């Protein structure tokens, strides 16, 4: 049986330990300051490679100077990301629920899931370029394909493993059909579905940026690649910082939404 | 008179609570454990028995007072002290076989001797032939006996026990109590046990200390003058046993009432 | 006795049933691919059989030594380096609360970085070669291991640490003999994710500048319209992913064999 994908992300969702134990936010900020100081020292000493590591001030200067270009690139990246995620989430949840509720479909999808799960989806970039050509359509197609799997796998597992007692008490209350689905099954599976979406969020970002890097289709990936080719390293690092920030922000936003919508979730993972 | 093996002097322990404030659990506890003596500490739930035991064995720094083991201050678990915890399933390492778990207690001994010591210790607790099994293959009572074997294998001077029989059923508990009693009679260690079970404390001990509610102090010390060896069938029917049990129970309930009464005082 | 035997055979039957259904599902998907390819009949969409033949052709040809083997080496090298650093740092961060509070924000940011963005940096530092690929893999694969190890370490039962201290295990032996095995179920979960991350990052790094390797080959095949070659390359990568994952699971099952009965079922039966 393939179970839900256990991940660090999932773990966070499960216990919130790593996040909620932050305790001392002063130390947390101190850590960031220390990291920037280490970066500055590394860049000053030239320990890495004289030309490879721009200093923090010049990176931040580049960040401000290229604000317009960076935001345009970022919007390009987010456009493909948002559309891809929407398709993947709808398809993953719907198909995952259908398959999870049907024992035959569940068994029939088992081997396919096992084969697809470890497939390095980025290998499909060249084929996607061949089939669909360069452009938003191709990026969205690949992003939704890659992001579909974790959502589908976790939804399937969540729906399949809904506790029979919930189902029985639901039926005992006279719920059936769609009502049972929306009022019992999906809420019970929701923590796992959320875990799948959380994994998909970073996968989708990685795929979007990879397509931009390989295909040169604009966005943050192309911004960083062009900066590197022009030997504009401060700009390159500025692009990377923006990428890290947006990755972090998407994750935090999603976690906050999950915290609001699913305050009862205690377990984001099933072993 | 002989110097006590373990002396706890004016021990005070505070725990940092979640909101960051310090919470005094143990206020002032003084007691001595003499050579080859069996002492129990009983108290109402929440009186900080486990905290007291952890501080007395060097697993937690006290905020005041001192603990002396054979005259030397305790800063970490000293050699010659063994501890048996309530949660055997979290104390036995699940990734090691029973034999290897017990061998951890015997790591001071060189190799050929270590194996025979482990075998002997397992035999003492009636687990001969189980050394290649994993903890999950054994029942709860057997797991706690394995934990006992691990504690005994190093030939300790002091055996500390934290509610050692609280997680098993009543019949298994009686059996485990007798295993401990026999081990204690056959060897020459001193035992300090914390428990909430008054009958168990009276049945096993030479002296019983009653702990007050939090922040705890010693409310009473009661000498148990029952003849040894003791047995469940005979000892527990003795008039003296019933009397002593009632006496201890009365003091424990007093302590419990005190804590229930607390809100009125506030 | 007979009733339990009946239950056993019934269970075996249903297991066999779902097993065959699983393979039927895969077969159906392959047939669909084959039919679609025949119907569409376009050069950019070769059939399943054509792709498999292309993959076999690649494996038996010179590509095996020039591209496939280097890719496997880089992936495993990056994975192993990530494992060593990730487990070591993760245990320290998980065990010491203050280390955790200092590093949480920095680690949160670093692990949010979309790893492919770091390929250009690695190219500047290492040039277009295998070292660049390995470095990029490490920068992405280290995080699931580190975070899972830290989480596993910080949630170890306090009684277990107390027990270790009771028997004089401290410092390095505390970490190696108690913390590491106690956190190992979560560490393995992190390692499994990291292994698939390693493969993914290997592919994109090689496409962008590996100089050789299966990712490099697929990208080249596409640019030179060697269509069967790129499909064959993808099939090889899919097979590699499956082989890595399956062997990892077998290894995990062996190493964590003690876990039977302790998880969920607990030992109080």
PDB file of C-alpha atoms in Angstrom, chain A residues 2-3 5-9 11-12 15 17-19 21-24 26-32 34-35 48-49 51-52 103-105 107-112 114-127 129-132 205-207 209-210 213-214 220-221 224-225 228 231 233 236-237 239-249 251 271, chain C residues 17-19 21-27 29 44-45 93 97-109 111-126 143-144 146-148 150-151 154-155 186 189-190 192-193 196 199-201 203-204 207-208 215 218-219 221-223 225-227 230-231 233-234 237-242 245 263:
ATOM      1  CA  UNK A   2       1.317   3.421  -0.767  1.00  0.00           C
ATOM      2  CA  UNK A   3       0.599   5.563   2.202  1.00  0.00           C
ATOM      3  CA  UNK A   5       3.734  11.016   1.618  1.00  0.00           C
ATOM      4  CA  UNK A   6       5.449  11.677   4.901  1.00  0.00           C
ATOM      5  CA  UNK A   7       7.546  14.773   4.631  1.00  0.00           C
ATOM      6  CA  UNK A   8       9.216  17.311   6.740  1.00  0.00           C
ATOM      7  CA  UNK A   9       6.466  19.598   5.611  1.00  0.00           C
ATOM      8  CA  UNK A  11       5.611  16.689   9.945  1.00  0.00           C
ATOM      9  CA  UNK A  12       5.275  20.388  10.520  1.00  0.00           C
ATOM     10  CA  UNK A  15       2.839  18.486  15.217  1.00  0.00           C
ATOM     11  CA  UNK A  17       6.751  21.329  16.644  1.00  0.00           C
ATOM     12  CA  UNK A  18       9.541  22.893  14.712  1.00  0.00           C
ATOM     13  CA  UNK A  19       7.435  25.969  14.128  1.00  0.00           C
ATOM     14  CA  UNK A  21       8.776  25.839  19.510  1.00  0.00           C
ATOM     15  CA  UNK A  22      10.395  28.954  18.176  1.00  0.00           C
ATOM     16  CA  UNK A  23       9.950  30.392  21.646  1.00  0.00           C
ATOM     17  CA  UNK A  24      12.459  33.137  21.522  1.00  0.00           C
ATOM     18  CA  UNK A  26      14.770  37.541  19.442  1.00  0.00           C
ATOM     19  CA  UNK A  27      17.125  34.595  18.969  1.00  0.00           C
ATOM     20  CA  UNK A  28      15.428  33.812  15.711  1.00  0.00           C
ATOM     21  CA  UNK A  29      16.145  37.300  14.415  1.00  0.00           C
ATOM     22  CA  UNK A  30      19.633  37.073  15.904  1.00  0.00           C
ATOM     23  CA  UNK A  31      20.131  33.977  13.784  1.00  0.00           C
ATOM     24  CA  UNK A  32      19.257  35.865  10.623  1.00  0.00           C
ATOM     25  CA  UNK A  34      24.376  36.202  12.282  1.00  0.00           C
ATOM     26  CA  UNK A  35      23.796  34.514   8.921  1.00  0.00           C
ATOM     27  CA  UNK A  48      34.492  30.896  -1.659  1.00  0.00           C
ATOM     28  CA  UNK A  49      35.579  32.418  -4.925  1.00  0.00           C
ATOM     29  CA  UNK A  51      33.830  36.671  -8.040  1.00  0.00           C
ATOM     30  CA  UNK A  52      31.188  34.180  -7.010  1.00  0.00           C
ATOM     31  CA  UNK A 103     -11.855  -0.140  -3.707  1.00  0.00           C
ATOM     32  CA  UNK A 104     -11.444  -1.315  -7.314  1.00  0.00           C
ATOM     33  CA  UNK A 105     -10.082   2.013  -8.581  1.00  0.00           C
ATOM     34  CA  UNK A 107      -6.293  -1.148  -6.151  1.00  0.00           C
ATOM     35  CA  UNK A 108      -5.998  -0.468  -9.874  1.00  0.00           C
ATOM     36  CA  UNK A 109      -4.167   2.803  -9.301  1.00  0.00           C
ATOM     37  CA  UNK A 110      -1.726   1.330  -6.788  1.00  0.00           C
ATOM     38  CA  UNK A 111       1.043   0.287  -9.181  1.00  0.00           C
ATOM     39  CA  UNK A 112       0.674   3.412 -11.312  1.00  0.00           C
ATOM     40  CA  UNK A 114       4.144   3.625  -7.159  1.00  0.00           C
ATOM     41  CA  UNK A 115       5.703   4.124 -10.568  1.00  0.00           C
ATOM     42  CA  UNK A 116       4.815   7.802 -10.852  1.00  0.00           C
ATOM     43  CA  UNK A 117       5.776   8.870  -7.353  1.00  0.00           C
ATOM     44  CA  UNK A 118       9.551   8.624  -7.716  1.00  0.00           C
ATOM     45  CA  UNK A 119       9.454   9.883 -11.336  1.00  0.00           C
ATOM     46  CA  UNK A 120      11.659  12.971 -11.609  1.00  0.00           C
ATOM     47  CA  UNK A 121       9.050  15.204 -13.260  1.00  0.00           C
ATOM     48  CA  UNK A 122      11.659  17.738 -14.382  1.00  0.00           C
ATOM     49  CA  UNK A 123      12.891  15.131 -16.864  1.00  0.00           C
ATOM     50  CA  UNK A 124       9.669  15.815 -18.747  1.00  0.00           C
ATOM     51  CA  UNK A 125      10.617  19.438 -19.520  1.00  0.00           C
ATOM     52  CA  UNK A 126      12.239  18.602 -22.890  1.00  0.00           C
ATOM     53  CA  UNK A 127       9.306  16.411 -23.878  1.00  0.00           C
ATOM     54  CA  UNK A 129       8.762  21.545 -25.002  1.00  0.00           C
ATOM     55  CA  UNK A 130       8.589  19.095 -27.903  1.00  0.00           C
ATOM     56  CA  UNK A 131       4.882  18.463 -27.512  1.00  0.00           C
ATOM     57  CA  UNK A 132       3.560  21.893 -26.539  1.00  0.00           C
ATOM     58  CA  UNK A 205       7.497  26.441  -7.598  1.00  0.00           C
ATOM     59  CA  UNK A 206      10.508  24.256  -8.383  1.00  0.00           C
ATOM     60  CA  UNK A 207       8.981  23.082 -11.654  1.00  0.00           C
ATOM     61  CA  UNK A 209      11.405  27.975 -12.112  1.00  0.00           C
ATOM     62  CA  UNK A 210      13.104  24.998 -13.740  1.00  0.00           C
ATOM     63  CA  UNK A 213      15.692  28.223 -16.502  1.00  0.00           C
ATOM     64  CA  UNK A 214      15.766  25.482 -19.119  1.00  0.00           C
ATOM     65  CA  UNK A 220      12.405  34.532 -11.955  1.00  0.00           C
ATOM     66  CA  UNK A 221      14.321  31.595 -13.395  1.00  0.00           C
ATOM     67  CA  UNK A 224      18.650  34.688 -12.540  1.00  0.00           C
ATOM     68  CA  UNK A 225      20.007  32.872 -15.579  1.00  0.00           C
ATOM     69  CA  UNK A 228      24.562  34.909 -14.422  1.00  0.00           C
ATOM     70  CA  UNK A 231      28.152  38.104 -14.962  1.00  0.00           C
ATOM     71  CA  UNK A 233      26.287  38.442  -9.693  1.00  0.00           C
ATOM     72  CA  UNK A 236      21.724  37.017  -9.640  1.00  0.00           C
ATOM     73  CA  UNK A 237      21.745  36.869  -5.840  1.00  0.00           C
ATOM     74  CA  UNK A 239      16.838  37.099  -7.807  1.00  0.00           C
ATOM     75  CA  UNK A 240      17.673  34.136  -5.604  1.00  0.00           C
ATOM     76  CA  UNK A 241      16.725  36.064  -2.465  1.00  0.00           C
ATOM     77  CA  UNK A 242      13.375  36.928  -4.016  1.00  0.00           C
ATOM     78  CA  UNK A 243      12.887  33.262  -4.921  1.00  0.00           C
ATOM     79  CA  UNK A 244      13.612  32.144  -1.362  1.00  0.00           C
ATOM     80  CA  UNK A 245      11.340  34.814   0.034  1.00  0.00           C
ATOM     81  CA  UNK A 246       8.413  33.887  -2.183  1.00  0.00           C
ATOM     82  CA  UNK A 247       8.905  30.184  -1.407  1.00  0.00           C
ATOM     83  CA  UNK A 248       8.876  30.983   2.282  1.00  0.00           C
ATOM     84  CA  UNK A 249       5.891  33.324   1.993  1.00  0.00           C
ATOM     85  CA  UNK A 251       4.420  28.224   2.674  1.00  0.00           C
ATOM     86  CA  UNK A 271       2.030   5.935   8.973  1.00  0.00           C
TER      87      UNK A 271
ATOM     88  CA  UNK C  17      -6.730  -9.615  -6.147  1.00  0.00           C
ATOM     89  CA  UNK C  18      -5.608  -6.062  -5.427  1.00  0.00           C
ATOM     90  CA  UNK C  19      -2.084  -6.906  -6.557  1.00  0.00           C
ATOM     91  CA  UNK C  21      -5.685  -5.116 -10.205  1.00  0.00           C
ATOM     92  CA  UNK C  22      -2.699  -2.832  -9.628  1.00  0.00           C
ATOM     93  CA  UNK C  23      -0.802  -4.304 -12.563  1.00  0.00           C
ATOM     94  CA  UNK C  24      -3.927  -4.280 -14.701  1.00  0.00           C
ATOM     95  CA  UNK C  25      -4.202  -0.555 -13.992  1.00  0.00           C
ATOM     96  CA  UNK C  26      -0.666   0.020 -15.191  1.00  0.00           C
ATOM     97  CA  UNK C  27      -1.273  -2.131 -18.246  1.00  0.00           C
ATOM     98  CA  UNK C  29      -2.419   3.095 -18.912  1.00  0.00           C
ATOM     99  CA  UNK C  44       6.707  14.109 -31.405  1.00  0.00           C
ATOM    100  CA  UNK C  45       4.640  11.425 -29.703  1.00  0.00           C
ATOM    101  CA  UNK C  93      19.639  21.295  16.292  1.00  0.00           C
ATOM    102  CA  UNK C  97      16.711  23.943  22.188  1.00  0.00           C
ATOM    103  CA  UNK C  98      18.820  27.081  21.910  1.00  0.00           C
ATOM    104  CA  UNK C  99      20.426  25.860  18.682  1.00  0.00           C
ATOM    105  CA  UNK C 100      16.900  25.373  17.385  1.00  0.00           C
ATOM    106  CA  UNK C 101      15.746  28.880  18.181  1.00  0.00           C
ATOM    107  CA  UNK C 102      18.861  30.429  16.606  1.00  0.00           C
ATOM    108  CA  UNK C 103      18.608  28.517  13.363  1.00  0.00           C
ATOM    109  CA  UNK C 104      14.857  28.146  12.746  1.00  0.00           C
ATOM    110  CA  UNK C 105      14.411  31.305  10.670  1.00  0.00           C
ATOM    111  CA  UNK C 106      17.575  30.868   8.656  1.00  0.00           C
ATOM    112  CA  UNK C 107      16.788  27.223   7.913  1.00  0.00           C
ATOM    113  CA  UNK C 108      13.177  28.109   7.090  1.00  0.00           C
ATOM    114  CA  UNK C 109      14.418  30.566   4.504  1.00  0.00           C
ATOM    115  CA  UNK C 111      14.850  25.366   2.639  1.00  0.00           C
ATOM    116  CA  UNK C 112      12.242  27.535   0.923  1.00  0.00           C
ATOM    117  CA  UNK C 113      14.751  28.464  -1.807  1.00  0.00           C
ATOM    118  CA  UNK C 114      13.693  26.769  -5.026  1.00  0.00           C
ATOM    119  CA  UNK C 115      16.869  24.711  -5.532  1.00  0.00           C
ATOM    120  CA  UNK C 116      17.051  25.059  -9.359  1.00  0.00           C
ATOM    121  CA  UNK C 117      17.689  28.797  -8.803  1.00  0.00           C
ATOM    122  CA  UNK C 118      20.995  27.804  -7.226  1.00  0.00           C
ATOM    123  CA  UNK C 119      22.247  26.071 -10.362  1.00  0.00           C
ATOM    124  CA  UNK C 120      23.583  29.354 -11.842  1.00  0.00           C
ATOM    125  CA  UNK C 121      25.467  30.035  -8.595  1.00  0.00           C
ATOM    126  CA  UNK C 122      26.938  26.558  -8.591  1.00  0.00           C
ATOM    127  CA  UNK C 123      27.966  27.066 -12.221  1.00  0.00           C
ATOM    128  CA  UNK C 124      29.820  30.262 -11.277  1.00  0.00           C
ATOM    129  CA  UNK C 125      31.601  28.544  -8.394  1.00  0.00           C
ATOM    130  CA  UNK C 126      32.340  25.103  -9.865  1.00  0.00           C
ATOM    131  CA  UNK C 143      16.743  20.001   4.020  1.00  0.00           C
ATOM    132  CA  UNK C 144      14.249  17.143   4.276  1.00  0.00           C
ATOM    133  CA  UNK C 146      17.921  17.932   8.443  1.00  0.00           C
ATOM    134  CA  UNK C 147      14.369  18.959   9.333  1.00  0.00           C
ATOM    135  CA  UNK C 148      13.134  15.406   9.818  1.00  0.00           C
ATOM    136  CA  UNK C 150      15.654  17.616  14.062  1.00  0.00           C
ATOM    137  CA  UNK C 151      11.966  16.872  14.525  1.00  0.00           C
ATOM    138  CA  UNK C 154      13.318  16.868  19.605  1.00  0.00           C
ATOM    139  CA  UNK C 155      10.381  14.514  20.107  1.00  0.00           C
ATOM    140  CA  UNK C 186      11.755   9.941  11.025  1.00  0.00           C
ATOM    141  CA  UNK C 189      11.313   9.285   6.104  1.00  0.00           C
ATOM    142  CA  UNK C 190      13.496  12.334   5.423  1.00  0.00           C
ATOM    143  CA  UNK C 192      13.510   8.808   1.303  1.00  0.00           C
ATOM    144  CA  UNK C 193      12.276  12.237   0.259  1.00  0.00           C
ATOM    145  CA  UNK C 196      13.932  11.519  -4.865  1.00  0.00           C
ATOM    146  CA  UNK C 199      17.310  12.621  -8.624  1.00  0.00           C
ATOM    147  CA  UNK C 200      15.113  15.585  -9.593  1.00  0.00           C
ATOM    148  CA  UNK C 201      17.836  18.146  -8.911  1.00  0.00           C
ATOM    149  CA  UNK C 203      18.261  16.148 -13.870  1.00  0.00           C
ATOM    150  CA  UNK C 204      17.731  19.904 -13.901  1.00  0.00           C
ATOM    151  CA  UNK C 207      20.194  20.030 -18.257  1.00  0.00           C
ATOM    152  CA  UNK C 208      21.543  23.465 -17.374  1.00  0.00           C
ATOM    153  CA  UNK C 215      19.793  15.153 -17.982  1.00  0.00           C
ATOM    154  CA  UNK C 218      17.793  14.420 -22.727  1.00  0.00           C
ATOM    155  CA  UNK C 219      18.085  18.186 -23.195  1.00  0.00           C
ATOM    156  CA  UNK C 221      18.243  15.031 -27.675  1.00  0.00           C
ATOM    157  CA  UNK C 222      15.326  17.440 -27.593  1.00  0.00           C
ATOM    158  CA  UNK C 223      17.319  20.271 -29.155  1.00  0.00           C
ATOM    159  CA  UNK C 225      15.078  16.556 -32.480  1.00  0.00           C
ATOM    160  CA  UNK C 226      16.221  13.104 -31.432  1.00  0.00           C
ATOM    161  CA  UNK C 227      12.696  12.446 -30.209  1.00  0.00           C
ATOM    162  CA  UNK C 230      14.494  11.993 -25.212  1.00  0.00           C
ATOM    163  CA  UNK C 231      11.582   9.628 -24.539  1.00  0.00           C
ATOM    164  CA  UNK C 233      15.983   9.007 -21.543  1.00  0.00           C
ATOM    165  CA  UNK C 234      12.852   9.826 -19.564  1.00  0.00           C
ATOM    166  CA  UNK C 237      15.080   8.160 -15.396  1.00  0.00           C
ATOM    167  CA  UNK C 238      11.678   6.829 -14.355  1.00  0.00           C
ATOM    168  CA  UNK C 239      13.210   3.373 -13.967  1.00  0.00           C
ATOM    169  CA  UNK C 240      16.083   4.833 -11.944  1.00  0.00           C
ATOM    170  CA  UNK C 241      13.634   6.623  -9.654  1.00  0.00           C
ATOM    171  CA  UNK C 242      11.706   3.422  -9.147  1.00  0.00           C
ATOM    172  CA  UNK C 245      12.927   4.121  -4.140  1.00  0.00           C
ATOM    173  CA  UNK C 263       4.431   1.573  16.169  1.00  0.00           C
TER     174      UNK C 263
END
